[in-house]
Each structure stands twice: as structure tokens, then as C-alpha cells.
CSV table of C-alpha atoms and ligand atoms in Angstrom, one decimal:
chain,number,residue,atom,x,y,z
K,132,MET,CA,247.8,200.7,166.1
K,133,HIS,CA,244.8,200.7,168.5
K,134,GLN,CA,245.6,200.3,172.2
K,135,LEU,CA,243.6,197.4,173.7
K,136,SER,CA,243.0,196.7,177.4
K,137,ASN,CA,245.4,194.5,179.3
K,138,ARG,CA,242.5,192.3,180.2
K,139,VAL,CA,242.0,191.4,176.6
K,140,LEU,CA,245.7,191.4,175.7
K,141,ASN,CA,246.3,188.9,178.5
K,142,MET,CA,243.6,186.6,177.3
K,143,GLU,CA,244.3,183.8,174.8
K,144,GLU,CA,242.1,182.9,171.9
K,145,SER,CA,240.1,179.7,172.6
K,146,GLN,CA,242.4,177.1,171.0
K,147,THR,CA,239.5,174.8,170.1
K,148,ILE,CA,238.0,177.7,168.2
K,149,GLY,CA,241.4,178.8,166.9
K,150,MET,CA,242.1,175.3,165.4
K,151,ALA,CA,238.6,175.2,163.9
K,152,ARG,CA,239.3,178.6,162.3
K,153,LYS,CA,242.7,177.3,160.8
K,154,THR,CA,240.9,174.3,159.5
K,155,ARG,CA,238.2,176.4,157.9
K,156,GLU,CA,240.9,178.7,156.3
K,157,LEU,CA,242.5,175.7,154.6
K,158,ALA,CA,239.1,174.5,153.4
K,159,ALA,CA,238.5,178.0,152.0
K,160,LYS,CA,241.6,177.6,149.9
K,161,GLY,CA,240.0,174.6,148.2
K,162,ILE,CA,241.8,172.0,150.3
K,163,ASN,CA,239.8,169.0,151.4
K,164,VAL,CA,240.3,169.1,155.1
K,165,ILE,CA,238.6,167.0,157.7
K,166,GLY,CA,237.9,169.0,160.9
K,167,LEU,CA,237.9,167.0,164.1
K,168,THR,CA,238.5,170.1,166.1
K,169,LEU,CA,235.3,171.5,167.6
K,170,GLY,CA,233.3,169.7,170.1
K,171,GLU,CA,230.0,170.0,168.3
K,172,PRO,CA,227.5,167.3,167.3
K,173,ASP,CA,227.3,166.9,163.5
K,174,PHE,CA,223.6,166.2,163.9
K,175,ASN,CA,220.9,168.9,163.2
K,176,VAL,CA,218.4,170.0,165.8
K,177,PRO,CA,215.7,167.3,166.2
K,178,ASP,CA,212.4,168.2,164.4
K,179,PHE,CA,210.3,168.3,167.5
K,180,ILE,CA,212.6,171.0,168.9
K,181,LYS,CA,212.6,173.0,165.7
K,182,SER,CA,208.8,173.1,165.5
K,183,ALA,CA,208.7,174.6,169.0
K,184,ALA,CA,211.0,177.4,167.8
K,185,ILE,CA,208.9,178.0,164.7
K,186,GLU,CA,205.8,178.2,166.8
K,187,ALA,CA,207.6,180.7,169.1
K,188,VAL,CA,208.4,182.9,166.2
K,189,GLU,CA,204.8,182.8,165.0
K,190,LYS,CA,203.5,183.5,168.4
K,191,ASP,CA,205.7,186.6,168.7
K,192,PHE,CA,208.0,185.6,171.5
K,193,SER,CA,210.1,188.5,170.4
K,194,HIS,CA,210.4,190.7,173.5
K,195,TYR,CA,213.0,190.8,176.3
K,196,THR,CA,212.5,187.9,178.7
K,197,PRO,CA,213.2,187.9,182.4
K,198,ILE,CA,217.0,187.9,182.9
K,199,ALA,CA,217.2,184.4,184.1
K,200,GLY,CA,214.8,183.1,181.5
K,201,TYR,CA,211.0,182.6,181.1
K,202,SER,CA,209.5,181.3,184.3
K,203,ASP,CA,208.1,178.2,182.5
K,204,LEU,CA,211.6,177.5,181.1
K,205,ARG,CA,213.0,177.6,184.7
K,206,GLU,CA,210.2,175.3,185.8
K,207,ALA,CA,211.0,172.9,183.0
K,208,ILE,CA,214.7,173.0,184.0
K,209,CYS,CA,213.7,172.3,187.7
K,210,ALA,CA,211.5,169.4,186.5
K,211,LYS,CA,214.4,168.0,184.4
K,212,PHE,CA,216.8,168.3,187.3
K,213,LYS,CA,214.4,166.4,189.5
K,214,ARG,CA,213.5,163.7,187.0
K,215,ASP,CA,217.0,163.0,185.7
K,216,ASN,CA,219.3,164.0,188.5
K,217,GLY,CA,217.3,163.9,191.8
K,218,LEU,CA,218.1,167.6,192.3
K,219,ASP,CA,215.6,169.8,194.2
K,220,TYR,CA,215.9,173.3,192.8
K,221,SER,CA,213.2,175.9,192.8
K,222,PRO,CA,212.8,178.2,189.7
K,223,ASN,CA,214.4,181.1,191.5
K,224,GLN,CA,217.6,179.0,191.8
K,225,ILE,CA,217.9,178.6,188.0
K,226,VAL,CA,219.6,181.0,185.6
K,227,ALA,CA,219.4,180.3,181.9
K,228,SER,CA,222.2,181.9,179.8
K,229,THR,CA,223.7,182.3,176.4
K,230,GLY,CA,225.3,178.8,176.5
K,231,ALA,CA,226.8,176.9,179.3
K,232,LYS,CA,230.0,178.9,178.7
K,233,GLN,CA,228.2,182.0,180.0
K,234,SER,CA,226.8,180.0,182.9
K,235,ILE,CA,230.3,179.0,183.9
K,236,ALA,CA,231.6,182.6,183.5
K,237,ASN,CA,228.6,183.8,185.6
K,238,ALA,CA,229.3,181.3,188.4
K,239,VAL,CA,233.1,182.0,188.5
K,240,LEU,CA,232.5,185.8,188.5
K,241,ALA,CA,229.9,185.4,191.2
K,242,LEU,CA,232.2,183.5,193.5
K,243,VAL,CA,235.9,184.4,192.8
K,244,ASN,CA,237.7,187.5,194.2
K,245,PRO,CA,241.1,188.5,192.9
K,246,GLY,CA,243.7,186.1,194.3
K,247,ASP,CA,241.2,183.3,195.1
K,248,GLU,CA,242.1,179.9,194.0
K,249,VAL,CA,240.1,177.7,191.7
K,250,ILE,CA,241.1,174.0,191.5
K,251,VAL,CA,241.1,172.8,188.0
K,252,PRO,CA,241.9,169.1,187.4
K,253,THR,CA,243.9,168.7,184.1
K,254,PRO,CA,243.1,168.0,181.4
K,255,TYR,CA,240.4,170.7,181.6
K,256,TRP,CA,238.1,172.4,179.1
K,257,VAL,CA,239.9,175.3,177.4
K,258,SER,CA,237.8,178.2,178.7
K,259,TYR,CA,238.0,177.4,182.4
K,260,THR,CA,241.4,178.9,182.9
K,261,ALA,CA,240.6,181.9,180.7
K,262,ILE,CA,237.4,182.6,182.7
K,263,VAL,CA,239.3,182.2,186.1
K,264,ASP,CA,242.0,184.6,184.8
K,265,PHE,CA,239.4,187.1,183.8
K,266,ALA,CA,238.0,187.0,187.3
K,267,GLU,CA,241.6,187.5,188.5
K,268,GLY,CA,241.5,184.2,190.3
K,269,LYS,CA,244.3,181.7,190.3
K,270,SER,CA,243.9,178.3,188.7
K,271,VAL,CA,245.5,175.5,190.7
K,272,PHE,CA,245.9,172.4,188.7
K,273,ILE,CA,245.6,168.8,189.6
K,274,PRO,CA,247.5,166.7,187.1
K,275,THR,CA,246.0,163.4,186.0
K,276,THR,CA,247.4,160.8,183.5
K,277,ALA,CA,246.1,158.6,180.7
K,278,GLU,CA,247.0,155.5,182.8
K,279,GLU,CA,244.6,156.7,185.5
K,280,GLY,CA,241.9,157.4,183.0
K,281,TYR,CA,242.5,161.1,183.5
K,282,LYS,CA,240.7,161.1,186.8
K,283,PHE,CA,241.7,163.0,189.9
K,284,THR,CA,241.4,161.5,193.4
K,285,ALA,CA,240.1,162.7,196.7
K,286,GLU,CA,243.6,162.7,198.1
K,287,GLN,CA,244.9,164.9,195.3
K,288,LEU,CA,242.0,167.3,195.9
K,289,GLU,CA,242.6,167.4,199.6
K,290,ALA,CA,246.3,168.2,199.0
K,291,SER,CA,245.4,171.1,196.7
K,292,ILE,CA,243.0,172.9,199.0
K,293,THR,CA,244.3,176.0,200.8
K,294,ALA,CA,242.7,178.8,202.8
K,295,LYS,CA,242.3,180.6,199.5
K,296,THR,CA,240.4,177.9,197.7
K,297,ARG,CA,237.0,179.0,196.6
K,298,VAL,CA,236.0,176.6,193.8
K,299,LEU,CA,236.6,173.1,192.3
K,300,LEU,CA,235.7,173.4,188.6
K,301,PHE,CA,235.5,170.3,186.5
K,302,SER,CA,233.4,168.5,183.9
K,303,TYR,CA,232.3,164.9,183.7
K,304,PRO,CA,231.9,163.3,181.3
K,305,CYS,CA,235.1,165.3,180.7
K,306,ASN,CA,235.9,167.5,177.8
K,307,PRO,CA,238.6,166.6,176.6
K,308,SER,CA,239.3,163.2,178.1
K,309,GLY,CA,235.8,161.7,178.2
K,310,ALA,CA,236.4,160.5,181.7
K,311,VAL,CA,233.4,159.7,183.9
K,312,TYR,CA,233.5,159.2,187.7
K,313,SER,CA,231.8,156.3,189.5
K,314,ASP,CA,229.4,157.0,192.3
K,315,SER,CA,232.0,155.9,194.9
K,316,GLU,CA,234.7,158.2,193.3
K,317,LEU,CA,232.2,161.1,193.5
K,318,GLU,CA,231.4,160.2,197.1
K,319,SER,CA,235.0,160.4,198.1
K,320,ILE,CA,235.4,163.8,196.4
K,321,ALA,CA,232.3,165.0,198.2
K,322,ALA,CA,233.7,163.8,201.5
K,323,VAL,CA,236.6,166.2,201.0
K,324,ILE,CA,234.3,169.1,200.0
K,325,ARG,CA,232.2,168.4,203.1
K,326,LYS,CA,235.3,169.1,205.3
K,327,HIS,CA,235.9,172.5,203.7
K,328,PRO,CA,232.8,174.7,204.0
K,329,ASN,CA,234.2,177.6,202.0
K,330,VAL,CA,234.7,175.6,198.9
K,331,TYR,CA,232.1,175.3,196.1
K,332,VAL,CA,231.9,172.9,193.2
K,333,ILE,CA,231.1,174.1,189.7
K,334,SER,CA,230.0,170.8,188.3
K,335,ASP,CA,229.9,171.0,184.5
K,336,GLU,CA,227.5,168.3,183.4
K,337,ILE,CA,226.9,169.4,179.8
K,338,TYR,CA,227.9,166.0,178.5
K,339,GLU,CA,225.5,164.2,180.8
K,340,LEU,CA,223.5,162.6,178.0
K,341,ILE,CA,226.5,161.5,176.1
K,342,ARG,CA,227.4,158.7,178.4
K,343,PHE,CA,228.0,155.1,177.2
K,344,ASP,CA,228.0,153.0,180.3
K,345,GLY,CA,226.7,153.6,183.8
K,346,LYS,CA,224.3,156.3,184.7
K,347,HIS,CA,225.2,159.9,185.2
K,348,ARG,CA,225.1,161.0,188.9
K,349,SER,CA,224.9,164.8,189.5
K,350,PHE,CA,227.4,166.0,192.1
K,351,GLY,CA,224.7,168.1,193.8
K,352,SER,CA,222.7,164.9,194.5
K,353,LEU,CA,225.4,163.6,196.8
K,354,PRO,CA,224.6,164.0,200.5
K,355,ASP,CA,225.0,167.6,201.7
K,356,MET,CA,226.3,168.7,198.3
K,357,LEU,CA,223.2,170.6,196.9
K,358,ASP,CA,224.0,173.7,198.9
K,359,ARG,CA,227.7,173.5,197.8
K,360,THR,CA,227.3,172.9,194.1
K,361,ILE,CA,226.6,175.0,191.0
K,362,THR,CA,225.2,172.5,188.5
K,363,VAL,CA,225.9,173.6,184.9
K,364,ASN,CA,224.2,172.0,181.9
K,365,GLY,CA,222.8,173.1,178.5
K,366,MET,CA,221.3,172.3,175.2
K,367,SER,CA,224.5,172.3,173.0
K,368,LYS,CA,225.7,168.7,173.3
K,369,GLY,CA,222.8,166.3,174.1
K,370,PHE,CA,220.3,168.2,171.9
K,371,ALA,CA,222.8,169.3,169.2
K,372,MET,CA,221.7,172.9,169.7
K,373,THR,CA,225.2,174.5,169.8
K,374,GLY,CA,224.3,177.5,167.6
K,375,TRP,CA,221.1,178.2,169.5
K,376,ARG,CA,223.2,179.2,172.6
K,377,LEU,CA,221.3,178.1,175.6
K,378,GLY,CA,222.8,176.8,178.8
K,379,TYR,CA,221.7,176.9,182.4
K,380,LEU,CA,222.7,176.5,186.0
K,381,GLY,CA,221.1,175.5,189.2
K,382,ALA,CA,222.7,177.0,192.4
K,383,PRO,CA,222.1,178.1,196.0
K,384,LEU,CA,219.7,181.1,195.9
K,385,GLU,CA,222.3,183.9,196.6
K,386,ILE,CA,224.6,182.5,193.9
K,387,ALA,CA,221.8,182.3,191.4
K,388,GLN,CA,220.8,185.9,192.2
K,389,ALA,CA,224.4,187.0,191.8
K,390,CYS,CA,224.5,185.3,188.3
K,391,ASP,CA,221.2,187.0,187.5
K,392,LYS,CA,222.6,190.4,188.4
K,393,LEU,CA,225.8,189.9,186.4
K,394,GLN,CA,223.9,188.7,183.3
K,395,GLY,CA,221.5,191.6,183.6
K,396,GLN,CA,224.4,193.9,183.0
K,397,PHE,CA,226.2,191.9,180.3
K,398,THR,CA,223.7,190.2,178.0
K,399,SER,CA,220.2,190.6,179.5
K,400,ALA,CA,218.6,187.2,179.0
K,401,PRO,CA,219.3,184.4,176.5
K,402,ASN,CA,217.5,184.3,173.2
K,403,SER,CA,213.7,184.1,173.6
K,404,ILE,CA,213.2,181.6,170.7
K,405,ALA,CA,215.9,179.3,172.0
K,406,GLN,CA,214.3,179.4,175.4
K,407,ARG,CA,210.9,178.3,174.0
K,408,ALA,CA,212.5,175.5,172.1
K,409,ALA,CA,214.5,174.4,175.1
K,410,ILE,CA,211.3,173.9,177.1
K,411,ARG,CA,210.1,171.4,174.5
K,412,ALA,CA,213.4,169.6,174.5
K,413,LEU,CA,213.7,169.4,178.2
K,414,GLU,CA,210.1,168.1,178.7
K,415,ALA,CA,210.7,165.3,176.2
K,416,ASP,CA,212.0,161.9,177.4
K,417,PRO,CA,215.8,161.8,177.0
K,418,SER,CA,215.2,158.6,174.9
K,419,GLU,CA,214.1,161.0,172.1
K,420,VAL,CA,217.7,162.0,171.5
K,421,LYS,CA,219.3,158.6,172.2
K,422,TYR,CA,219.9,157.9,168.5
K,423,MET,CA,222.7,160.5,168.6
K,424,VAL,CA,224.3,158.9,171.6
K,425,ASP,CA,224.1,155.5,169.9
K,426,ALA,CA,225.9,156.9,166.8
K,427,PHE,CA,228.6,158.5,169.1
K,428,GLU,CA,229.1,155.1,170.8
K,429,LYS,CA,229.7,153.4,167.4
K,430,ARG,CA,232.2,156.1,166.4
K,431,ARG,CA,234.0,155.9,169.7
K,432,LYS,CA,234.6,152.2,169.0
K,433,LEU,CA,235.7,152.9,165.4
K,434,MET,CA,238.1,155.5,166.4
K,435,PHE,CA,239.4,153.8,169.5
K,436,ASP,CA,240.1,150.6,167.5
K,437,ARG,CA,241.9,152.4,164.7
K,438,LEU,CA,243.9,154.7,166.9
K,439,THR,CA,245.1,152.0,169.3
K,440,LYS,CA,246.6,150.2,166.2
K,441,ILE,CA,248.9,153.2,165.6
K,442,PRO,CA,252.0,152.8,167.8
K,443,GLY,CA,252.4,155.5,170.5
K,444,PHE,CA,248.8,156.5,171.0
K,445,LYS,CA,248.0,155.7,174.7
K,446,MET,CA,244.5,156.1,176.1
K,447,SER,CA,241.7,154.2,177.8
K,448,LEU,CA,238.3,153.9,176.3
K,449,PRO,CA,236.4,157.0,177.5
K,450,GLY,CA,233.0,156.6,179.2
K,451,GLY,CA,231.4,159.7,177.7
K,452,ALA,CA,231.5,162.9,175.6
K,453,PHE,CA,232.7,162.6,172.0
K,454,TYR,CA,236.5,162.9,172.2
K,455,LEU,CA,239.5,160.7,172.3
K,456,PHE,CA,242.5,162.2,174.1
K,457,PRO,CA,245.5,160.0,173.5
K,458,ASN,CA,248.9,160.6,175.0
K,459,ILE,CA,251.2,161.1,172.0
K,460,SER,CA,254.5,161.7,173.8
K,461,PHE,CA,256.0,158.8,171.7
K,462,TRP,CA,255.7,161.0,168.6
K,463,LEU,CA,257.4,164.0,170.1
K,464,ASN,CA,261.0,164.9,169.5
K,465,ARG,CA,261.0,163.2,166.1
K,466,THR,CA,261.3,164.4,162.6
K,467,LEU,CA,258.3,163.7,160.5
K,468,GLY,CA,258.5,164.5,156.8
K,469,GLY,CA,261.4,166.9,157.4
K,470,ARG,CA,259.6,168.7,160.2
K,471,GLU,CA,260.7,168.7,163.8
K,472,ILE,CA,257.9,167.8,166.1
K,473,LYS,CA,258.7,169.2,169.5
K,474,SER,CA,255.2,169.6,171.0
K,475,SER,CA,251.6,168.4,170.6
K,476,ASN,CA,251.0,171.7,168.9
K,477,ASP,CA,253.6,170.9,166.3
K,478,LEU,CA,252.1,167.5,165.8
K,479,CYS,CA,248.6,169.0,165.3
K,480,MET,CA,250.0,171.6,162.8
K,481,TYR,CA,251.8,168.7,160.9
K,482,LEU,CA,248.6,166.7,160.8
K,483,LEU,CA,246.6,169.7,159.7
K,484,GLU,CA,249.0,170.9,156.9
K,485,VAL,CA,250.3,167.5,155.7
K,486,ALA,CA,247.4,165.1,156.4
K,487,HIS,CA,244.7,167.8,156.2
K,488,VAL,CA,243.1,166.6,159.4
K,489,GLY,CA,242.2,169.3,162.0
K,490,LEU,CA,242.8,168.3,165.7
K,491,VAL,CA,243.4,170.2,168.9
K,492,SER,CA,246.6,170.1,170.8
K,493,GLY,CA,246.7,168.9,174.4
K,494,GLU,CA,248.4,172.2,175.4
K,495,ALA,CA,245.0,173.9,175.1
K,496,PHE,CA,243.7,171.6,177.9
K,497,GLY,CA,246.8,171.8,180.1
K,498,SER,CA,248.0,168.3,179.0
K,499,PRO,CA,250.9,169.0,176.6
K,500,ASP,CA,251.6,165.3,175.9
K,501,SER,CA,248.2,164.7,174.3
K,502,ILE,CA,246.0,165.6,171.4
K,503,ARG,CA,242.2,165.8,171.3
K,504,ILE,CA,240.2,164.2,168.5
K,505,SER,CA,236.5,165.0,168.3
K,506,TYR,CA,234.6,162.1,166.8
K,507,ALA,CA,231.4,164.0,166.3
K,508,ALA,CA,231.7,163.5,162.6
K,509,SER,CA,230.4,161.0,160.0
K,510,GLU,CA,231.9,157.5,159.9
K,511,THR,CA,233.1,158.2,156.4
K,512,ASP,CA,235.0,161.3,157.5
K,513,LEU,CA,236.4,159.5,160.6
K,514,ASN,CA,237.7,156.6,158.5
K,515,GLU,CA,239.2,158.9,155.9
K,516,ALA,CA,240.8,161.0,158.7
K,517,MET,CA,242.4,157.9,160.2
K,518,ASN,CA,243.7,156.8,156.7
K,519,ARG,CA,245.3,160.2,156.4
K,520,ILE,CA,246.8,160.2,159.9
K,521,GLU,CA,248.3,156.7,159.4
K,522,LYS,CA,249.7,157.8,156.1
K,523,ALA,CA,251.3,160.8,157.6
K,524,LEU,CA,252.8,159.0,160.7
K,525,LEU,CA,253.6,155.4,159.9
K,526,PRO,CA,256.3,155.9,157.3
K,527,TRP,CA,258.4,157.8,159.9
K,528,LEU,CA,258.4,155.1,162.6
A,679,PMP,N1,231.5,173.0,179.1
A,679,PMP,C1,232.2,172.1,178.4
A,679,PMP,C2,232.9,171.0,179.1
A,679,PMP,C3,232.1,172.2,177.0
A,679,PMP,O1,232.8,171.3,176.2
A,679,PMP,C4,231.4,173.2,176.4
A,679,PMP,C5,231.4,173.5,174.9
A,679,PMP,N2,231.8,172.6,174.1
A,679,PMP,C6,230.7,174.1,177.2
A,679,PMP,C7,230.8,174.0,178.6
A,679,PMP,C8,230.0,175.3,176.7
A,679,PMP,O2,228.9,174.9,176.0
A,679,PMP,P1,227.8,175.9,175.4
A,679,PMP,O3,228.3,177.3,175.7
A,679,PMP,O4,227.8,175.7,173.9
A,679,PMP,O5,226.5,175.6,176.0
A,680,LIG,N1,233.4,173.5,173.7
A,680,LIG,C1,233.5,173.0,172.4
A,680,LIG,C2,234.9,172.4,172.3
A,680,LIG,O1,235.5,172.1,173.3
A,680,LIG,C3,233.3,174.1,171.4
A,680,LIG,C4,234.3,175.1,171.3
A,680,LIG,C5,234.4,176.0,172.5
A,680,LIG,O2,233.4,176.5,172.9
A,680,LIG,O3,235.5,176.1,172.9
A,680,LIG,O4,235.4,172.2,171.2
């Protein structure tokens, strides 16, 4: 028995990754499982981005890069922030990292002291609370409901702020709910932040491009908010570059410098080849990758139409990302095929083991009455997954 640190023992495995692993284990046994677990586009990296990576290999971009990323990558990120989001960052305010996950970890570790409070609206993305715990901060949750479209309000935010609050951490479009905020909702959140000068916002905008109606508005572009916001984005979702591991943030200078210092001790810089490829991707017009968004929009409709036909799946049509997050409390405390279903975790295990469809339980996201279904999969797989879910649930109504 090897003795591990309390820091690691107290940390939970990422449940999105855990369910994806369980799904793969069943598949390895020869079972035909459909995995709708991981939030990962099923598309491959577009050719114009791949060719930039191939050129980078051939041109020997093989050495350590500056910690925060090549200066021309940081310039490309600034130009993107300006062009798409109206954000005025200079290259020394940008830190590129090994995925947006590392950007978020850097930002939290740069801002949060032990005992500081981080406001996390629920449902939240799995890793937020693990990262806050790691920084020895305290997550303070704002509950939201399916009926309200899983959005928190300015009033709820105001009521959650204390003298210890350091950060509001949220994503929009939201993983897992797909919720997006209108400009006026964002304005009212900003009005609360304006009143509390010690509070920063980590605005996780990684699903910016996967938005089906309305235009994305960056939190930092609201009046007075640039100096109060850490804007996180990355290549994983909009450009289908999950495995290339490149995310980035824009932040007030001292915060960016702190992230640079942290990263310099932990990982040095992100991968050099992915950085060169990201420059090509970010310089392109976002319309180059719209074909993926169009496909996600079609699948959203397919899945929403089919799921709302099953009794007890309550949700509104999400405005972005590639997840549906129905409230399934109707299906709890029932016996399905001889199994007692007490929690959304039990329901996910039932659907995995009986229907052979991998989903993630809402518990992972702080919403124990829901389940998350990623529809970043082919229409054939989505239809088959729905057939299987219906077959596993409907007989027990
Ligand atoms: N934020 C959110 C909301 C996410 O869903 C993810 C990954 N799915 C990330 C951050 C991290 O993305 P990556 O590290 O792949 O850039
Ligand atoms: N973030 C994606 C998800 O929510 C990928 C897995 C992870 O990084 O947790 O499924």
C-alpha cells in the first residue's frame, strides 16, 4: 500500500472522464456501447489547421517556447479577442496553456487564498470545484433550475457575495446546461460585480462558437469589466482540437503574470506545434468552422425532439454548447428492470449497463436531479442511443 498525499486523496476523479472510461471498458469487452459522455466534438481537426501543424514540424518548431506562448500566438489571440469580442488585451496580458482546464486552474490558483470563497452557479462544469478545492478555497453554490433555463440572477449573486468572495466562476454557453445569457442579463450581473471591487469574474467562454441563436457577448466587454475579468477560451470545442491541448486566457496584467509564473513551474509552455496551428485557426474567419456548429444545431433538435417525447425529461432548448441536461427526478425512486434507481448516478449506470448508452450523472455538475447527454456524436448514433433509452425506460412507466 503506497501512502498518497491528502491533497490527492481528497480529490475526486473527474466524473465526465470517469464515465467515459467506464463506457470504454464495456466497449473493450466487445459490447456495442454508445458513449454520449465526453464533451468532445466528433469532428476531426479541419485540414487548414492540420497543415499549419505539419509545416511547424517541418520547420522545426521543436524547442521550448516562451512560457505564455509564442509572441505571434499571443498577438493572434489579442486580434481574435478584438475582432470577435471587442476586448482590448495586449500580448503581455495573454497566457496560452495546456487546455482551458489549465487556464482555469492557473487563474484560480493566482487569485484564491485558503478560505476564500468562489461563487459557482450550479450546474457547473465538473472541474471547477475540484480546482477550487485544490486551491483550498470554498465553493459557494448558486442553485438554478431547469424551469429558469439553468440561469442565475443578479439578485442571487448579490445574496451570495460576502467579505470573503474572490471570484465568480461560470461558463456560458454553459457546460452542462447549454444556457446562454442575454446582454441585459449579463449587464445586471456586471452591475453587481461593479459594486464589489474585490470580486473577479472567471468567464469561461470555451463554447463561444457553439451558439445557435444570438451573438456571444464577452463578459469583459461590458462597461468597467475588462479589469475585473479573466476571459478563458481555447481550441478544444470550436475547432475540434481537444487532444491538441491548447487553451488561453486574457487577464489584467498582474494576474496574467501570476499565471505565467505558476505555469513556468508546473508545465512550462503549451505544446509548440499546437501553438503554431492555433495561430492559423484563430486568424481564420470563424465561418470556416461553422459547418460543425450547423451539425450540432441539427443534432440539438433531433435529441430535444426525441427526449421531450419521453415522459419525465424536463428541459428547455439550450442556446449553445452540445449538451442536453434534462431534469429526470420523475425517474428517481422507481424500480427499473429489477433495479432500484435512487439517484441520477443509478439511472446513468442502469442506462450504461442495460441500454449500453453512456451518459454523465447530474451529481458530477452539482445538479443531482439531472443527467447530461452530449450530442457531439453522429445522427445515426444519437438515434440508436435514443431507441435504446426508450426501450430501457418506457416499459417501466
Ligand atoms: N471549460 C469547460 C466549460 C469545458 O467544458 C471544458 C472541457 N470540456 C474546458 C473548460 C476545458 O477544455 P480544454 O482543457 O480541453 O481546453
Ligand atoms: N470538459 C469535457 C466534458 O465536460 C471533457 C472532459 C473533461 O475535461 O472533463 O465532458
